[in-house]
mmCIF file of C-alpha atoms in Angstrom:
data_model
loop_
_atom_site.group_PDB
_atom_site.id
_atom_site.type_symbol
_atom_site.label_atom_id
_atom_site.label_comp_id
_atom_site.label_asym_id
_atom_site.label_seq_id
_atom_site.Cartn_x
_atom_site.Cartn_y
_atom_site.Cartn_z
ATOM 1 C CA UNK A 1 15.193 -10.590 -24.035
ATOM 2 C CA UNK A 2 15.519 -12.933 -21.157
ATOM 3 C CA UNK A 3 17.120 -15.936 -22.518
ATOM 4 C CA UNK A 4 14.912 -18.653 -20.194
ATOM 5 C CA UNK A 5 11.893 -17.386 -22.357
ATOM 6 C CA UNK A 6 13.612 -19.377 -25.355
ATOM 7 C CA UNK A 7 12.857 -22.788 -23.508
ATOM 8 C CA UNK A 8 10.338 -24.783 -22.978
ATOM 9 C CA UNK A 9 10.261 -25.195 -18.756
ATOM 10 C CA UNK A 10 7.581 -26.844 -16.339
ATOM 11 C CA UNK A 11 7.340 -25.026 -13.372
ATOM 12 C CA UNK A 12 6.269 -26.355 -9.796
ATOM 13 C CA UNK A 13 3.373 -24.086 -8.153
ATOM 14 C CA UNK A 14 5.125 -23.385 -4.271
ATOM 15 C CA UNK A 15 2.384 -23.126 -1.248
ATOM 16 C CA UNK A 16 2.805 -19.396 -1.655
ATOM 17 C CA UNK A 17 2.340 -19.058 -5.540
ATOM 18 C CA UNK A 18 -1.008 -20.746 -5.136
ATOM 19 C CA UNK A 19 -4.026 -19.301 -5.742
ATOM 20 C CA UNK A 20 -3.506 -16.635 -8.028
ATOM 21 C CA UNK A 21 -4.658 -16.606 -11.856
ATOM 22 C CA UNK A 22 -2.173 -18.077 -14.477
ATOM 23 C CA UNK A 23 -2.197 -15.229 -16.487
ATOM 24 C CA UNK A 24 -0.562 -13.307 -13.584
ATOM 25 C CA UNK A 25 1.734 -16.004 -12.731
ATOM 26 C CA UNK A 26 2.669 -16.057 -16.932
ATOM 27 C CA UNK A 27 3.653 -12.069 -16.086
ATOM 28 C CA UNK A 28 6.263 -12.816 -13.797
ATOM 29 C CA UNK A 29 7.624 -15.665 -15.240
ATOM 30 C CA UNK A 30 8.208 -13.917 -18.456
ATOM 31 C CA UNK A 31 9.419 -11.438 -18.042
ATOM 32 C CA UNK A 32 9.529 -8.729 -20.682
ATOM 33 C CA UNK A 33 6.698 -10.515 -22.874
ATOM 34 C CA UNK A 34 3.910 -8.090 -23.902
ATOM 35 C CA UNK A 35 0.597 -9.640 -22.436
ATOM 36 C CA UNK A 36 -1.147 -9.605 -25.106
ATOM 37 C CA UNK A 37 1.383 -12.218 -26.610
ATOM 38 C CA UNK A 38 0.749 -14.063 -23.493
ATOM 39 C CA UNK A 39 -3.009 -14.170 -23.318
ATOM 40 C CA UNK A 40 -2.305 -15.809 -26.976
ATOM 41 C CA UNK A 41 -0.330 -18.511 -25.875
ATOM 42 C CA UNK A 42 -2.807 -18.952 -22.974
ATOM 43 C CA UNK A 43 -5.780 -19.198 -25.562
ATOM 44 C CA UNK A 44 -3.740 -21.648 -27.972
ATOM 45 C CA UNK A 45 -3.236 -23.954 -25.710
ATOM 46 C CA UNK A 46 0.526 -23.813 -25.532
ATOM 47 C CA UNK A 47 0.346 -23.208 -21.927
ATOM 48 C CA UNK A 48 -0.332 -26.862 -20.243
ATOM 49 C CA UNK A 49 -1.124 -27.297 -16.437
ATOM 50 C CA UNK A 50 -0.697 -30.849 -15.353
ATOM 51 C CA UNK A 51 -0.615 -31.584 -19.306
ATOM 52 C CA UNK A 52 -4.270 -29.815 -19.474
ATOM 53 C CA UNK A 53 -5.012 -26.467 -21.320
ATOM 54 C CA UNK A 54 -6.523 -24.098 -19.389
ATOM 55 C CA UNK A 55 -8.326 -20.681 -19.142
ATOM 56 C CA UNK A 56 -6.461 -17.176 -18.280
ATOM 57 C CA UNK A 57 -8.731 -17.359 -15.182
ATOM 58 C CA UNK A 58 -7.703 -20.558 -13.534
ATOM 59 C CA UNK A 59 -6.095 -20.604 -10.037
ATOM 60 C CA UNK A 60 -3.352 -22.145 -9.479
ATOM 61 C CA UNK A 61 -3.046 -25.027 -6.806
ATOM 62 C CA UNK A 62 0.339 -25.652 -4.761
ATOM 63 C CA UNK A 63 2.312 -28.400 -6.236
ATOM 64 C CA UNK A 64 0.569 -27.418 -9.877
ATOM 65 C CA UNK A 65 3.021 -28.304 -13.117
ATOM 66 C CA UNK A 66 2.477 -25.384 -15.386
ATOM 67 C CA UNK A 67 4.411 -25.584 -18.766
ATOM 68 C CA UNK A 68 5.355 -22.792 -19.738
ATOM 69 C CA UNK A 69 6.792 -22.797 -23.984
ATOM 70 C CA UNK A 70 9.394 -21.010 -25.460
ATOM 71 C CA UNK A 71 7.853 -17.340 -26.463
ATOM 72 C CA UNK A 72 9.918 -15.753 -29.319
ATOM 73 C CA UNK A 73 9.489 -11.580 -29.141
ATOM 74 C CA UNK A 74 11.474 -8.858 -30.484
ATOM 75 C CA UNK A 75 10.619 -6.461 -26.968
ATOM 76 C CA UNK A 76 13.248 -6.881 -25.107
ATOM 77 C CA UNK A 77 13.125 -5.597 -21.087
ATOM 78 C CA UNK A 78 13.344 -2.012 -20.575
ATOM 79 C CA UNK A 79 16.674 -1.141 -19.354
ATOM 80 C CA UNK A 80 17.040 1.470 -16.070
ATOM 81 C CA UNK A 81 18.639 4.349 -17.749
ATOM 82 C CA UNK A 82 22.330 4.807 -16.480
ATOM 83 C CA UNK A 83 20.877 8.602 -15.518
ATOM 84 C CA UNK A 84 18.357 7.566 -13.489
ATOM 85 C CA UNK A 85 21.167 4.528 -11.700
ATOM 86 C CA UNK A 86 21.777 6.646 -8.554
ATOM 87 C CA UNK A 87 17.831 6.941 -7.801
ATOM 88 C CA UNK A 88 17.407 3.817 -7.921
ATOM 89 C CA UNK A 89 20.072 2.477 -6.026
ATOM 90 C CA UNK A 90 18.600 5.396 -3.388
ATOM 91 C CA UNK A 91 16.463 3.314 -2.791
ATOM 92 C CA UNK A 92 18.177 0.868 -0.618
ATOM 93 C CA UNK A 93 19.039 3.537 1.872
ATOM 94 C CA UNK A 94 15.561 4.172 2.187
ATOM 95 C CA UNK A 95 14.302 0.701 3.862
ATOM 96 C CA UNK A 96 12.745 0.931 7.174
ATOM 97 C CA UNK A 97 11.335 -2.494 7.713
ATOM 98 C CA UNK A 98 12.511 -5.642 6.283
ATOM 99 C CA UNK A 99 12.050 -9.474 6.765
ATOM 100 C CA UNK A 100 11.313 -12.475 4.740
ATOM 101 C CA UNK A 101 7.700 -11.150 3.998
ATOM 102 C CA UNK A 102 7.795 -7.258 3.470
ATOM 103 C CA UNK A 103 10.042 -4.413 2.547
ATOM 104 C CA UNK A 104 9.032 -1.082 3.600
ATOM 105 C CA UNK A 105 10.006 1.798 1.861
ATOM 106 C CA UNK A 106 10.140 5.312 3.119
ATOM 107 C CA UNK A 107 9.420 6.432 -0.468
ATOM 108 C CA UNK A 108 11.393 9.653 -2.048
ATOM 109 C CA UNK A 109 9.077 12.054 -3.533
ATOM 110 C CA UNK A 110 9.097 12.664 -6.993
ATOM 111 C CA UNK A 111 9.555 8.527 -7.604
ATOM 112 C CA UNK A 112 6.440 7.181 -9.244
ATOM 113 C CA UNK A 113 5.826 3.389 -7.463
ATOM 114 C CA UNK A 114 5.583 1.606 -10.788
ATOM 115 C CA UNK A 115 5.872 2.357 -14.572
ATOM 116 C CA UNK A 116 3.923 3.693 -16.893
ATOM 117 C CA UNK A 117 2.403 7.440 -18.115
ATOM 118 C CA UNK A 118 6.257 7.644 -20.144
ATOM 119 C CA UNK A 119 8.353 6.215 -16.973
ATOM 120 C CA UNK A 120 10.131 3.388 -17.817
ATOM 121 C CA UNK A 121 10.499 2.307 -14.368
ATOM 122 C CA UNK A 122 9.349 3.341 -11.184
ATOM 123 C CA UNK A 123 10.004 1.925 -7.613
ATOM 124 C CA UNK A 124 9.123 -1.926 -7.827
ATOM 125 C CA UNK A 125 11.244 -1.918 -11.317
ATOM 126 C CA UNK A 126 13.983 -0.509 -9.547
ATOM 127 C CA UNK A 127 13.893 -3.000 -6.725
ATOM 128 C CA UNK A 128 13.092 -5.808 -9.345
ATOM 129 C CA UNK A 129 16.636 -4.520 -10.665
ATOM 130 C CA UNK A 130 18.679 -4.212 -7.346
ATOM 131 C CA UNK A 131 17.099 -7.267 -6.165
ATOM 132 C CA UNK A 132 17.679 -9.931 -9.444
ATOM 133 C CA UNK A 133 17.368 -13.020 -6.832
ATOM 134 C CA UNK A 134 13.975 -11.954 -5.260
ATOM 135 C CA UNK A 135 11.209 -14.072 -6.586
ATOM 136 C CA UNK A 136 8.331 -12.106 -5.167
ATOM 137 C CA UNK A 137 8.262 -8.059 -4.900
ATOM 138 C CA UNK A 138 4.932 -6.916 -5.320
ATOM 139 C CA UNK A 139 3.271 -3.303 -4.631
ATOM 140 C CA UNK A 140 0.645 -3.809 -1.109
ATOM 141 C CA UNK A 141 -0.839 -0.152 -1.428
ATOM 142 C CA UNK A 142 0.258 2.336 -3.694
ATOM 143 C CA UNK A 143 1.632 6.258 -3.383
ATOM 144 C CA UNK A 144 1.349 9.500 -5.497
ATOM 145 C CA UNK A 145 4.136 10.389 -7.490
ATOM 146 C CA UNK A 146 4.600 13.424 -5.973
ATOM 147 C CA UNK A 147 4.091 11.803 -2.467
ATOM 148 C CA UNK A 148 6.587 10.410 0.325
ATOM 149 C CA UNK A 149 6.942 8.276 3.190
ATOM 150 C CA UNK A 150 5.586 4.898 3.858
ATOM 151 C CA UNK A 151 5.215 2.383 0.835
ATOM 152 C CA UNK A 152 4.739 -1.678 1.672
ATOM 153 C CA UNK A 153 5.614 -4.030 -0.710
ATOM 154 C CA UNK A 154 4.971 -7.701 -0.766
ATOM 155 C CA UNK A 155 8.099 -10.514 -0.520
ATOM 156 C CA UNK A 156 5.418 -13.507 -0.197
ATOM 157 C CA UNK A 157 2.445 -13.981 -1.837
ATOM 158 C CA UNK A 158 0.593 -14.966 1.264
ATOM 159 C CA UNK A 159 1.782 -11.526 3.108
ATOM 160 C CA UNK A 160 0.311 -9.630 -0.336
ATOM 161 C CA UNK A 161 -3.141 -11.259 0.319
ATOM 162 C CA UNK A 162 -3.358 -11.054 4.087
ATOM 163 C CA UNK A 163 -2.601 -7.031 3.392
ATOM 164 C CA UNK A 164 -4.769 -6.725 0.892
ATOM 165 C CA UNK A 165 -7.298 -8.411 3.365
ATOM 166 C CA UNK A 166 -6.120 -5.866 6.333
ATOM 167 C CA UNK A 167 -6.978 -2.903 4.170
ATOM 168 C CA UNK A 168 -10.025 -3.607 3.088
ATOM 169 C CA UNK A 169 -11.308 -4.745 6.375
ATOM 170 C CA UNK A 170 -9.515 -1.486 7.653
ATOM 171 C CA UNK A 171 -7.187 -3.172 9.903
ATOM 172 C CA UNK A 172 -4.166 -0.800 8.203
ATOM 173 C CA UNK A 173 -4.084 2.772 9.903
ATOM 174 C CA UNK A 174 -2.133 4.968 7.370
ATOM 175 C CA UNK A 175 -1.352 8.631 8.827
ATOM 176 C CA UNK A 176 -0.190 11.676 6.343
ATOM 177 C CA UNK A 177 1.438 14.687 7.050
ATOM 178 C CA UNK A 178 0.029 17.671 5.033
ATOM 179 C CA UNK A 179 1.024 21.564 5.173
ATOM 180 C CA UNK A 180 -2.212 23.204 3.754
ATOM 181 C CA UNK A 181 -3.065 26.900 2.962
ATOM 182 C CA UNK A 182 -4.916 28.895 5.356
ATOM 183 C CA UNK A 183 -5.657 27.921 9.115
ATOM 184 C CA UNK A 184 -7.171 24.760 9.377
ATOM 185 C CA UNK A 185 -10.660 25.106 12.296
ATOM 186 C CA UNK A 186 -9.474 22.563 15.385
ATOM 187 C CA UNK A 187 -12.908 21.654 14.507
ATOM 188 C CA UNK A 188 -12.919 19.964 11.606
ATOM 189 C CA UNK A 189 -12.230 16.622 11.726
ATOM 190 C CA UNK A 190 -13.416 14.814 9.162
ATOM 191 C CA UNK A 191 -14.057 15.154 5.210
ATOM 192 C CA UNK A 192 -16.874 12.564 3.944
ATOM 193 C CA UNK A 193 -17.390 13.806 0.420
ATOM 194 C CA UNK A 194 -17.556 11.098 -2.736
ATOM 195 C CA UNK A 195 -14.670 11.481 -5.656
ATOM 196 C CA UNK A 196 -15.207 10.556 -8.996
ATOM 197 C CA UNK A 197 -12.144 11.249 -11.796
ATOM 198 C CA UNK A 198 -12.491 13.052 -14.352
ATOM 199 C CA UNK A 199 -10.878 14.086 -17.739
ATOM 200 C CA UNK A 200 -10.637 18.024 -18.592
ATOM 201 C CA UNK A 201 -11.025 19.740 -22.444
ATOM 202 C CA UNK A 202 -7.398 20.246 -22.280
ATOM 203 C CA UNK A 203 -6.863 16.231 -21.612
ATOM 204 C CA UNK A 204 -5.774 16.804 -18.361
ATOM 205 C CA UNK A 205 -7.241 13.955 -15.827
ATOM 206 C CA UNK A 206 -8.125 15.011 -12.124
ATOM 207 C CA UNK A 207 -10.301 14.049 -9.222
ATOM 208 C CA UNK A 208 -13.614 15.939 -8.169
ATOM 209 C CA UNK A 209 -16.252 15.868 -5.433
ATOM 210 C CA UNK A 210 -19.208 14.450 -7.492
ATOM 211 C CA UNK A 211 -22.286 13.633 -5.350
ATOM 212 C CA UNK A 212 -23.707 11.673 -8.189
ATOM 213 C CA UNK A 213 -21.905 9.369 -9.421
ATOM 214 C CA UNK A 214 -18.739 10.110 -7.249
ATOM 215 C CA UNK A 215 -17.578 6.877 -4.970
ATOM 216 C CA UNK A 216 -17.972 7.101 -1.055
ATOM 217 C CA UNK A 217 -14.381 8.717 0.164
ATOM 218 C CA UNK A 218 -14.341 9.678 4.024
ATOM 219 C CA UNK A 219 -11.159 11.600 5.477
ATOM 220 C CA UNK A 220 -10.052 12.233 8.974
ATOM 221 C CA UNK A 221 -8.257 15.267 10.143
ATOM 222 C CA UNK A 222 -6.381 16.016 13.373
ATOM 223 C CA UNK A 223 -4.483 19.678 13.494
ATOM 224 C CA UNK A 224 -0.877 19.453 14.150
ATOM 225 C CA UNK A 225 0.567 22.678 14.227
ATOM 226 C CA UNK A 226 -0.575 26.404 13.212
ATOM 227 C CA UNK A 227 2.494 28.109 11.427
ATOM 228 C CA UNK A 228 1.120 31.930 10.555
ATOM 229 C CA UNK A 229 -0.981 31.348 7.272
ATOM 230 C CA UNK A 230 -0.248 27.400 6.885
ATOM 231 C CA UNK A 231 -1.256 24.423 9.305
ATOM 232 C CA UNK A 232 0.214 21.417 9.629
ATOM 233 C CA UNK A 233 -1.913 18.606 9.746
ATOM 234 C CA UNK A 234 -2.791 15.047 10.120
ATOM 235 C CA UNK A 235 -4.878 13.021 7.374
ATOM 236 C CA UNK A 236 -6.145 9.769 7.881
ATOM 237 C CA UNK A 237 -7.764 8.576 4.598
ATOM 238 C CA UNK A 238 -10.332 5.898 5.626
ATOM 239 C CA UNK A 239 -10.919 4.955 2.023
ATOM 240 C CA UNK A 240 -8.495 4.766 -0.551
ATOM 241 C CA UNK A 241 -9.034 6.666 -3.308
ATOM 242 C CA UNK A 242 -6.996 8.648 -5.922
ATOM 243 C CA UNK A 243 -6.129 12.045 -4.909
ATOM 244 C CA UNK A 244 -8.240 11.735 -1.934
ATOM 245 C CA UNK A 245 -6.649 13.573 0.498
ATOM 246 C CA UNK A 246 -5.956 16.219 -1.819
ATOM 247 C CA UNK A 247 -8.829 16.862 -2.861
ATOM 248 C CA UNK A 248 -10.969 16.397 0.320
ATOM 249 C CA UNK A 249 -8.609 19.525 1.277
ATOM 250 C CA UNK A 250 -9.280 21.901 -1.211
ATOM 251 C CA UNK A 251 -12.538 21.011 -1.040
ATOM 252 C CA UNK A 252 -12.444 21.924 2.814
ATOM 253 C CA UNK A 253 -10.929 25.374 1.170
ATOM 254 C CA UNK A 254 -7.283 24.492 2.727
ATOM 255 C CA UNK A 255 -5.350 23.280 -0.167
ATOM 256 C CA UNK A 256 -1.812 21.056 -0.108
ATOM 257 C CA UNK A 257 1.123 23.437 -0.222
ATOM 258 C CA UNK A 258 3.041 22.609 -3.391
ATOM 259 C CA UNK A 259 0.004 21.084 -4.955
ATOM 260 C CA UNK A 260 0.116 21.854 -8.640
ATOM 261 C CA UNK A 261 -3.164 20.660 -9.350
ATOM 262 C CA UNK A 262 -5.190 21.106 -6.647
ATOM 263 C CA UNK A 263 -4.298 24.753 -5.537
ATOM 264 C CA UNK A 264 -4.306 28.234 -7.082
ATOM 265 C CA UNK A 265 -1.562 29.816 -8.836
ATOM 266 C CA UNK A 266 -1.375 32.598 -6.220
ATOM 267 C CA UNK A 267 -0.657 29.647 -3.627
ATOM 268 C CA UNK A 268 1.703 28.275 -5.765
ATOM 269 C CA UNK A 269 3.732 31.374 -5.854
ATOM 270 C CA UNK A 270 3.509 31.412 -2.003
ATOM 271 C CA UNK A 271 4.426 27.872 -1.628
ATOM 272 C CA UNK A 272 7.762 28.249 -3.917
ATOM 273 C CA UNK A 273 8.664 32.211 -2.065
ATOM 274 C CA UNK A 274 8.967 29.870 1.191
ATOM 275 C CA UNK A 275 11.149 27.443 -0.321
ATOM 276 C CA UNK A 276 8.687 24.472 -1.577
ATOM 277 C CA UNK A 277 9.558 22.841 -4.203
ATOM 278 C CA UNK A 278 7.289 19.753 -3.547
ATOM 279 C CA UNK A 279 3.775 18.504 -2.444
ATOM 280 C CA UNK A 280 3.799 18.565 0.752
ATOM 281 C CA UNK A 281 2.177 15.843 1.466
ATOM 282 C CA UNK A 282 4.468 12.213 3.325
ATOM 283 C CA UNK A 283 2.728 9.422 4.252
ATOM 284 C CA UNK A 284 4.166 9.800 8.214
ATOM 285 C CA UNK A 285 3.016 7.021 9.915
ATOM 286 C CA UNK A 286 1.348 3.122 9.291
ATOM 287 C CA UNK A 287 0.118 0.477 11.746
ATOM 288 C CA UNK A 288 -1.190 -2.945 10.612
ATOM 289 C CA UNK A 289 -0.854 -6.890 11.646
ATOM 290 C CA UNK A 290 2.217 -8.256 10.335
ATOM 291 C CA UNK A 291 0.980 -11.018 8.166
ATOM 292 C CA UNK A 292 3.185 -14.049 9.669
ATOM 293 C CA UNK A 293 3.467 -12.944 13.257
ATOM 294 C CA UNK A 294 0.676 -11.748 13.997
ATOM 295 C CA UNK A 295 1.970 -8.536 16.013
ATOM 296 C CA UNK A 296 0.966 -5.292 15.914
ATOM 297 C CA UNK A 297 3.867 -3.574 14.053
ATOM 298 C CA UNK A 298 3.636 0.642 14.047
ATOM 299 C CA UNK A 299 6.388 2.273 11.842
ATOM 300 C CA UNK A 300 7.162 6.072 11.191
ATOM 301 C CA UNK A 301 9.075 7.741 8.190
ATOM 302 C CA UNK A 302 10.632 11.217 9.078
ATOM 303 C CA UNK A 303 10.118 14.204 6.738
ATOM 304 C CA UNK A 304 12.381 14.361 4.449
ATOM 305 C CA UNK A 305 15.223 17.197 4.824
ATOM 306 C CA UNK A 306 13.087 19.614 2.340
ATOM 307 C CA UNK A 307 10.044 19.535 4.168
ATOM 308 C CA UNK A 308 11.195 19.684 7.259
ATOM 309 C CA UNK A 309 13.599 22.644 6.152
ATOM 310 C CA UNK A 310 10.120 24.752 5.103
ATOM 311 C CA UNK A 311 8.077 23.328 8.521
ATOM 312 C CA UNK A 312 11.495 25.210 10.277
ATOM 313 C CA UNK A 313 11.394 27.965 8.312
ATOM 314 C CA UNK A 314 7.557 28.469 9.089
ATOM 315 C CA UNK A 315 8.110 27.758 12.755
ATOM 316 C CA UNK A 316 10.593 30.784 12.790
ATOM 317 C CA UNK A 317 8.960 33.253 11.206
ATOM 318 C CA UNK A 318 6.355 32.516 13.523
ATOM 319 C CA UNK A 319 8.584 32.639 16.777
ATOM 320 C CA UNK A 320 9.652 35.955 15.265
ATOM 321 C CA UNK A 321 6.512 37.593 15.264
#
């Protein structure tokens, strides 16, 4: 257990703390505390700000004085596992944009982007973890497991909102690479079908087109490449939703190569006889306002060696013929 959380401490609200709840700003201070023991301080009264209780909804102002009591728990913080120390130290060889407001990942597949569903850890544990001194690191946007390439977290508080604002004012332009089954019609170039999730008999949870009570999800598609029976292309999701460019594409009737859920078992087989051992599906490209600056900033993440190995492959075969 962190030893701090044995203290009583009053803690000064900066100018980029401000405005969030202080329920969320009890998370990161302690660290390792289930929240349900801190929504019980909270409603006690042990939590003082300015020497007044207050509610797990109130915002904090800059230049607040939250006291914060000692909190006495048996859970103690999750350790990384030393098996899983190399992956996450990967992760620092993976940076390709950094200042004193964002870190941006070009995201391994296969690394979940938080914890949870069994994982101890995912990406913003591990960088909590290489990073001990950082006092902000905070998800903007979020990947698949199973998906790589561009991921944007937060340093500042203030960069997390005005991100947050950028996407859902659709100022952010994210791009994906996907290498789909069948070839894709030049034609099609968009998928505007609503996605509702749903949970299967066997327990299994997945995403569906539902026109009822599915939520609007529009995807835009630009062919890349034809490669024999597979196509390369572009997808760029205008809404956010999960799974959504997955399933937008088997809906179209071209599903993800590598796509355990989403594809048949027959393209399954076809996408591991060519050497996939993956989704193929990397977040390629992103373009947004950088939150201090105010310039347009435009970043790329290559394919990794695996994918690009297959898209090579493909490309030959092709040439052959």
């Amino acid at each position: 257990m962190n030893d701090q959380n044995n203290k009583v401490r009053v803690v000064r609200v900066s100018d980029d703390e401000a405005g969030q709840r202080i329920d969320n700003f009890l998370k990161r201070q302690l660290k390792g505390v289930p929240k349900s023991l801190i929504y019980r301080i909270l409603r006690k009264g042990e939590v003082r700000v300015n020497k007044k209780r207050i509610k797990p909804d109130y915002k904090l102002v800059s230049h607040d004085d939250v006291r914060i009591p000692p909190v006495r728990t048996t859970q103690q913080d999750k350790p990384i596992a030393n098996a899983n120390l190399n992956k996450v130290s990967h992760l620092n060889d993976c940076v390709l944009f950094e200042d004193d407001c964002l870190l941006i990942l070009n995201k391994p597949s296969g690394f979940a982007v938080h914890g949870g569903s069994g994982l101890n850890f995912g990406v913003i544990e591990g960088l909590r973890a290489l990073r001990p001194d950082a006092r902000f690191l905070e998800l903007i946007h979020r990947l698949d497991r199973d998906t790589s390439g561009v991921l944007m977290i937060a340093k500042k508080r203030s960069a997390l909102r005005e991100l947050h604002r950028q996407l859902r004012e659709k100022i952010v332009h994210k791009h994906y690479l996907a290498l789909v089954h069948g070839c894709w019609p030049r034609a099609l170039k968009k998928v505007n079908a609503p996605l509702a999730k749903n949970a299967l008999s066997s327990g299994e949870r997945i995403v569906q087109v539902n026109e009822v009570d599915g939520k609007p999800s529009l995807t835009r598609f630009q062919l890349e490449r034809k490669l024999g029976d597979m196509t390369l292309i572009q997808a760029s999701p205008v809404t956010g939703r999960t799974h959504q460019i997955r399933v937008h594409c088997q809906n179209a009737g071209y599903s993800i190569a590598g796509d355990t859920k989403y594809s048949t078992h027959e393209q399954q087989s076809t996408a591991k006889a060519f050497g996939l051992g993956r989704l193929f599906l990397h977040a390629w490209k992103i373009e947004f306002i950088h939150p201090k600056s105010g310039e347009t900033i435009k970043l790329m993440a290559p394919l990794d060696v695996s994918l690009q190995k297959v898209v090579d492959h493909l490309a030959s075969e092709v040439d052959c013929y």
